Coordinates of C-alpha atoms and ligand atoms in Angstrom, one line a residue:
X19 CA -260.0 -121.1 -75.2
X20 CA -261.0 -117.5 -74.8
X21 CA -258.4 -114.8 -73.9
X22 CA -258.3 -113.7 -70.3
X23 CA -259.8 -110.2 -69.8
X24 CA -257.5 -107.3 -70.5
X25 CA -257.7 -103.5 -70.7
X26 CA -256.9 -101.8 -74.1
X27 CA -255.4 -98.4 -74.9
X28 CA -254.5 -96.9 -78.2
X29 CA -252.3 -93.9 -77.7
X30 CA -251.4 -91.7 -80.6
X31 CA -248.1 -90.4 -79.3
X32 CA -244.9 -92.1 -78.2
X33 CA -244.8 -90.5 -74.8
X34 CA -248.4 -91.7 -74.0
X35 CA -247.4 -95.2 -75.1
X36 CA -244.3 -95.2 -72.9
X37 CA -246.4 -94.0 -70.0
X38 CA -249.0 -96.7 -70.5
X39 CA -246.2 -99.4 -70.9
X40 CA -244.9 -98.5 -67.5
X41 CA -248.2 -99.6 -65.9
X42 CA -248.2 -103.0 -64.2
X43 CA -248.9 -105.9 -66.6
X44 CA -248.8 -103.7 -69.7
X45 CA -247.6 -105.1 -73.1
X46 CA -247.2 -103.5 -76.5
X47 CA -249.6 -104.7 -79.2
X48 CA -248.3 -104.3 -82.8
X49 CA -249.4 -106.6 -85.6
X50 CA -250.7 -109.2 -83.0
X51 CA -249.4 -112.1 -85.1
X52 CA -247.4 -113.5 -82.2
X53 CA -249.0 -111.9 -79.1
X54 CA -252.6 -112.7 -79.9
X55 CA -252.1 -116.4 -80.4
X56 CA -250.2 -116.6 -77.1
X57 CA -253.0 -114.8 -75.4
X58 CA -255.6 -117.1 -76.9
X59 CA -253.7 -120.0 -75.4
X60 CA -253.4 -118.0 -72.1
X61 CA -249.6 -118.5 -72.3
X62 CA -249.4 -114.7 -71.6
X63 CA -252.0 -112.7 -69.8
X64 CA -251.3 -109.0 -70.0
X65 CA -253.5 -106.8 -67.9
X66 CA -253.2 -103.9 -70.4
X67 CA -252.6 -104.0 -74.2
X68 CA -251.0 -100.8 -75.5
X69 CA -251.8 -100.7 -79.2
X70 CA -248.8 -98.8 -80.8
X71 CA -250.0 -99.0 -84.4
X72 CA -251.6 -95.5 -84.4
X73 CA -248.5 -93.6 -83.3
X74 CA -247.8 -91.1 -85.9
X75 CA -244.6 -91.7 -87.9
X76 CA -243.7 -94.9 -86.1
X77 CA -244.1 -96.8 -89.4
X78 CA -241.8 -94.6 -91.5
X79 CA -239.1 -96.1 -93.8
X80 CA -236.2 -93.9 -94.7
X81 CA -233.3 -94.6 -96.9
X82 CA -230.1 -92.5 -96.5
X83 CA -226.8 -93.0 -98.3
X84 CA -225.3 -95.8 -96.2
X85 CA -228.1 -96.7 -93.9
X86 CA -231.9 -97.3 -93.8
X87 CA -234.1 -96.6 -90.8
X88 CA -237.3 -98.6 -90.5
X89 CA -239.9 -97.6 -88.0
X90 CA -241.1 -100.2 -85.5
X91 CA -244.6 -100.5 -86.8
X92 CA -243.6 -100.8 -90.4
X93 CA -245.1 -104.1 -91.6
X94 CA -243.0 -106.9 -93.0
X95 CA -244.9 -106.4 -96.3
X96 CA -244.4 -102.6 -96.5
X97 CA -240.6 -103.2 -96.2
X98 CA -240.7 -106.1 -98.7
X99 CA -242.5 -104.0 -101.3
X100 CA -240.7 -100.7 -100.7
X101 CA -239.2 -100.0 -104.2
X102 CA -236.1 -98.1 -103.2
X103 CA -235.3 -100.3 -100.2
X104 CA -235.7 -103.4 -102.3
X105 CA -233.1 -102.0 -104.7
X106 CA -230.6 -100.9 -102.0
X107 CA -231.1 -103.9 -99.7
X108 CA -232.2 -106.9 -101.8
X109 CA -231.2 -109.1 -98.9
X110 CA -234.0 -107.7 -96.8
X111 CA -236.6 -108.5 -99.5
X112 CA -235.3 -112.0 -100.0
X113 CA -235.5 -112.7 -96.2
X114 CA -238.9 -111.1 -95.8
X115 CA -240.4 -113.1 -98.6
X116 CA -239.9 -116.1 -96.3
X117 CA -241.8 -114.7 -93.3
X118 CA -245.0 -116.7 -93.0
X119 CA -247.6 -115.9 -95.7
X120 CA -248.7 -112.6 -97.2
X121 CA -251.6 -112.2 -94.7
X122 CA -249.2 -112.4 -91.8
X123 CA -246.7 -110.1 -93.5
X124 CA -249.5 -107.5 -94.0
X125 CA -250.0 -107.3 -90.2
X126 CA -246.7 -108.3 -88.6
X127 CA -244.2 -105.6 -87.8
X128 CA -240.5 -105.1 -87.7
X129 CA -240.5 -104.0 -84.0
X130 CA -242.8 -106.9 -83.0
X131 CA -240.6 -109.4 -84.6
X132 CA -237.4 -108.0 -83.0
X133 CA -239.1 -107.7 -79.6
X134 CA -240.6 -111.2 -79.8
X135 CA -237.1 -112.5 -80.7
X136 CA -238.0 -115.9 -82.1
X137 CA -234.7 -117.5 -82.9
X138 CA -236.1 -118.9 -86.2
X139 CA -237.5 -115.5 -87.3
X140 CA -236.0 -113.8 -90.3
X141 CA -235.9 -110.2 -89.0
X142 CA -233.4 -110.8 -86.1
X143 CA -231.0 -112.6 -88.4
X144 CA -231.3 -109.9 -91.1
X145 CA -230.6 -107.3 -88.5
X146 CA -227.4 -109.1 -87.5
X147 CA -226.3 -109.5 -91.1
X148 CA -226.9 -105.9 -91.9
X149 CA -225.0 -104.5 -88.9
X150 CA -228.3 -103.4 -87.3
X151 CA -228.9 -101.1 -84.4
X152 CA -232.2 -101.3 -82.5
X153 CA -233.4 -98.0 -81.3
X154 CA -235.4 -98.4 -78.1
X155 CA -237.3 -95.7 -76.2
X156 CA -238.5 -95.8 -72.6
X157 CA -239.1 -93.8 -69.5
X158 CA -235.3 -93.0 -69.4
X159 CA -235.2 -91.7 -73.0
X160 CA -233.7 -93.3 -76.0
X161 CA -231.0 -96.0 -76.3
X162 CA -229.2 -97.5 -79.3
X163 CA -228.5 -101.2 -78.9
X164 CA -226.4 -103.1 -81.4
X165 CA -228.5 -106.0 -82.8
X166 CA -225.9 -108.4 -81.5
X167 CA -226.4 -107.2 -78.0
X168 CA -230.2 -106.9 -78.3
X169 CA -230.8 -110.6 -78.4
X170 CA -229.9 -112.0 -75.0
X171 CA -231.3 -115.6 -74.7
X172 CA -234.3 -117.6 -75.9
X173 CA -236.9 -115.0 -76.8
X174 CA -235.3 -112.6 -74.4
X175 CA -234.1 -109.2 -75.4
X176 CA -232.3 -106.2 -73.9
X177 CA -235.6 -104.3 -73.5
X178 CA -236.1 -102.9 -70.0
X179 CA -239.4 -102.3 -68.2
X180 CA -241.5 -99.6 -70.0
X181 CA -239.2 -99.6 -73.1
X182 CA -240.3 -100.3 -76.6
X183 CA -238.5 -100.7 -79.9
X184 CA -239.0 -97.6 -82.0
X185 CA -236.7 -98.2 -84.9
X186 CA -234.3 -100.6 -86.6
X187 CA -231.4 -99.0 -88.4
X188 CA -229.4 -101.1 -90.8
X189 CA -226.3 -100.5 -92.9
X190 CA -226.6 -100.5 -96.6
X191 CA -223.6 -102.6 -97.8
X192 CA -221.1 -100.9 -100.0
X193 CA -221.3 -101.1 -103.8
X194 CA -220.1 -104.4 -105.0
X195 CA -221.0 -106.2 -101.8
X196 CA -222.6 -109.6 -102.4
X197 CA -225.5 -111.0 -100.4
X198 CA -227.2 -114.4 -99.9
X199 CA -230.2 -115.7 -98.1
X200 CA -231.2 -119.4 -97.7
X201 CA -233.5 -121.2 -95.4
X202 CA -235.3 -124.5 -95.2
X203 CA -238.8 -124.9 -93.7
X204 CA -240.9 -128.0 -93.7
X205 CA -243.7 -126.2 -95.6
X206 CA -243.9 -122.9 -97.4
X207 CA -244.6 -120.2 -94.8
X208 CA -243.5 -122.3 -91.8
X209 CA -240.7 -121.0 -89.5
X210 CA -237.3 -122.1 -90.8
X211 CA -235.6 -125.2 -89.4
X212 CA -232.3 -123.5 -90.3
X213 CA -231.3 -120.5 -92.4
X214 CA -228.4 -118.1 -93.2
X215 CA -228.2 -114.4 -94.1
X216 CA -224.9 -113.3 -95.5
X217 CA -223.1 -110.1 -96.7
X218 CA -219.7 -110.4 -98.2
X219 CA -217.4 -107.6 -99.4
X220 CA -214.3 -108.4 -101.6
X221 CA -211.2 -106.5 -102.4
X222 CA -209.2 -107.9 -105.2
X223 CA -209.2 -111.7 -104.8
X224 CA -209.9 -111.6 -101.1
X225 CA -212.9 -111.3 -98.9
X226 CA -212.4 -108.1 -97.0
X227 CA -215.5 -108.2 -94.8
X228 CA -218.0 -110.9 -93.9
X229 CA -221.2 -110.8 -91.9
X230 CA -222.9 -114.1 -91.4
X231 CA -226.1 -114.6 -89.3
X232 CA -227.8 -117.9 -88.6
X233 CA -231.5 -118.4 -87.8
X234 CA -233.3 -121.4 -86.2
X235 CA -230.2 -123.1 -84.9
X236 CA -229.5 -121.7 -81.5
X237 CA -231.6 -120.3 -78.6
X238 CA -231.3 -117.0 -80.3
X239 CA -230.2 -115.6 -83.7
X240 CA -226.4 -115.8 -83.9
X241 CA -223.5 -114.2 -85.8
X242 CA -221.3 -117.0 -87.1
X243 CA -217.9 -115.4 -86.0
X244 CA -215.9 -118.6 -86.7
X245 CA -217.3 -118.8 -90.2
X246 CA -216.5 -115.1 -90.8
X247 CA -212.9 -115.5 -89.6
X248 CA -212.4 -118.5 -91.9
X249 CA -213.8 -116.5 -94.9
X250 CA -211.2 -113.8 -94.4
X251 CA -208.3 -116.2 -94.4
X252 CA -207.7 -117.0 -98.1
X253 CA -208.7 -116.2 -101.6
X254 CA -212.4 -115.4 -102.4
X255 CA -213.3 -118.6 -104.2
X256 CA -215.7 -121.5 -104.0
X257 CA -213.3 -123.7 -102.1
X258 CA -212.8 -121.0 -99.4
X259 CA -216.5 -120.6 -99.0
X260 CA -217.2 -124.4 -98.8
X261 CA -214.4 -124.8 -96.2
X262 CA -215.6 -121.8 -94.1
X263 CA -219.2 -123.2 -94.0
X264 CA -217.9 -126.2 -92.0
X265 CA -216.9 -123.9 -89.2
X266 CA -220.6 -123.1 -88.5
X267 CA -220.9 -125.9 -86.0
X268 CA -218.6 -123.9 -83.7
X269 CA -221.0 -121.0 -83.9
X270 CA -224.4 -122.7 -83.4
X271 CA -226.1 -124.8 -80.8
X272 CA -229.2 -126.4 -82.2
X273 CA -231.6 -128.3 -79.9
X274 CA -233.9 -131.2 -80.5
X275 CA -237.6 -130.1 -80.8
X276 CA -240.8 -131.3 -82.3
X277 CA -239.7 -130.2 -85.8
X278 CA -236.3 -131.9 -86.1
X279 CA -233.5 -133.3 -84.1
X280 CA -230.4 -131.2 -83.4
X281 CA -228.1 -133.3 -85.6
X282 CA -230.4 -132.7 -88.6
X283 CA -230.6 -129.0 -88.0
X284 CA -226.8 -128.8 -87.9
X285 CA -226.5 -130.5 -91.3
X286 CA -229.2 -128.3 -92.8
X287 CA -227.6 -125.2 -91.3
X288 CA -224.3 -125.9 -93.0
X289 CA -225.9 -126.6 -96.4
X290 CA -228.1 -123.4 -96.1
X291 CA -225.0 -121.4 -95.2
X292 CA -222.9 -122.8 -98.1
X293 CA -225.7 -121.9 -100.5
X294 CA -226.0 -118.4 -99.1
X295 CA -222.3 -117.9 -99.2
X296 CA -222.0 -119.1 -102.8
X297 CA -224.9 -116.7 -103.7
X298 CA -223.0 -113.8 -102.0
X299 CA -219.7 -114.7 -103.6
X300 CA -221.3 -114.8 -107.1
X301 CA -223.0 -111.4 -106.5
X302 CA -220.0 -109.6 -105.2
X303 CA -217.8 -107.5 -107.5
X304 CA -214.4 -109.0 -107.9
Ligands
FAD419 C1 -249.0 -118.7 -88.9 C2 -247.9 -117.8 -88.6 C3 -246.7 -118.0 -89.3 C4 -245.6 -117.2 -89.0 N1 -244.4 -117.4 -89.7 C5 -243.3 -116.6 -89.4 C6 -242.1 -116.8 -90.1 O1 -241.9 -117.7 -90.9 N2 -241.1 -116.0 -89.8 C7 -241.2 -115.0 -88.9 O2 -240.3 -114.2 -88.6 N3 -242.4 -114.7 -88.2 C8 -243.4 -115.5 -88.5 N4 -244.6 -115.3 -87.8 C9 -244.6 -114.2 -86.8 C10 -244.8 -112.9 -87.4 O3 -243.7 -112.5 -88.2 C11 -245.1 -111.8 -86.4 O4 -245.5 -110.7 -87.1 C12 -243.9 -111.3 -85.5 O5 -243.3 -112.3 -84.8 C13 -244.4 -110.3 -84.4 O6 -244.8 -109.1 -84.9 P1 -246.1 -108.4 -84.6 O7 -246.1 -107.0 -85.1 O8 -247.3 -109.3 -85.0 O9 -246.1 -108.4 -83.0 P2 -247.1 -108.7 -81.8 O10 -247.7 -110.1 -82.0 O11 -248.1 -107.6 -81.7 O12 -246.1 -108.7 -80.6 C14 -245.2 -109.7 -80.4 C15 -244.4 -109.4 -79.1 O13 -243.6 -108.2 -79.3 C16 -244.0 -107.2 -78.4 N5 -243.9 -105.9 -79.2 C17 -244.5 -105.7 -80.3 N6 -244.1 -104.5 -80.8 C18 -243.2 -104.0 -80.0 C19 -242.4 -102.9 -79.9 N7 -242.3 -102.0 -80.9 N8 -241.5 -102.7 -78.9 C20 -241.5 -103.6 -77.9 N9 -242.3 -104.7 -77.8 C21 -243.1 -104.9 -78.9 C22 -245.4 -107.5 -77.9 O14 -245.6 -107.0 -76.6 C23 -245.3 -109.0 -77.9 O15 -244.6 -109.5 -76.7 C24 -245.7 -116.1 -88.1 C25 -246.9 -115.9 -87.4 C26 -248.0 -116.7 -87.7 C27 -249.3 -116.4 -87.0

C-alpha cells in the first residue's frame, strides 16, 4: 500500500519545528523506523511531517559527573558506540545492543523511541532504570517530566499538542553500583517478549537502593516497585535476589498477543529479572 499524501517540512531550528508541530495533523519525523511503516499501512495519516533531524545540536550527547544528557535525535547507534558513555553507563550499551538490528539502530532515535512508547522497547525501560527525566519543549516552553510519569498508557505519553521530546537526562549510578540487563526475544533483533533493566547499589551487606524496570510485560514500561521493596529487606545475597524476583508478578500485567500468552510472558519476565538481578549483584561493590 502507498502512503497517503502528506506535506513535508524540514526546519533547522527548534522554534520553527514547534511552530510547525502546532499545525493541524502535524507529526514529528525522526528516524522514521516506527512512523514510516505505520504510514505505509495507513495506520496513521499525518497531514504534515516535521523532520526534526536537521535541528542543530538536537543530537548532542553530554556526560557530566552524575548525569548524562542525550539529545532527542541522537541515534541508538551513536549512544551505543559513544566511548565515554559506554564506560559510565554500560547498562545503556547492553540494552541498546538489543534494539532491532544495526541498520535500525543507525536511523532510530532516542526521542523517537520515547515518544513512540512501545512497551517492549528498550529505551523506555532504560530511562526508568536510570532515573531518567524527559525534557519536552512546546509552545508553552520547556517541561521536565520524570520518565515514570512520561509513560501514561499503551503507546501513550505525557506529550501535549505541539510538544516534542528534546532530551533525555539519565543519572549515572554511583561508583560500585551494579547493573544488569536481560531480555528474551523469539529471534535476534525482534522486540522482547519480556525483559528487565536493573541498577543496584549496596552498602555493606545490604542493598541500599534498587531500580528495576520491566519491558514487554505490561501496557507500558513499568518500575517493579514490589521487587524493589523486597530487595531492600534483607542481606544482599543470591537468596534475597531470587526471592525478590518472585514479587514481579505484583508489578506487571502481561496480556496475550500473537507472540505469546500472558502466562508465558510472566514466567519469562521472572526469569529475565532474576538473571538481571544476579548480574547486578555480582557487579556491585560489596
Ligand atoms: C524491523 C524493526 C525492528 C525493531 N526492533 C526494535 C527493538 O527491538 N527495540 C526497540 O526499542 N525498537 C525497535 N524498533 C523501533 C526503532 O527503535 C525505532 O527507531 C523507534 O521506535 C522510533 O524511533 P525513530 O527515531 O525511528 O522515530 P520515528 O519512527 O521517526 O517516530 C516514531 C514516533 O515518535 C514521534 N517522534 C519522533 N521523534 C519525536 C520527538 N523528538 N518528539 C516527539 N515525538 C517524536 C513520531 O511523530 C512518531 O509518532 C524496530 C523497528 C523496526 C523497523
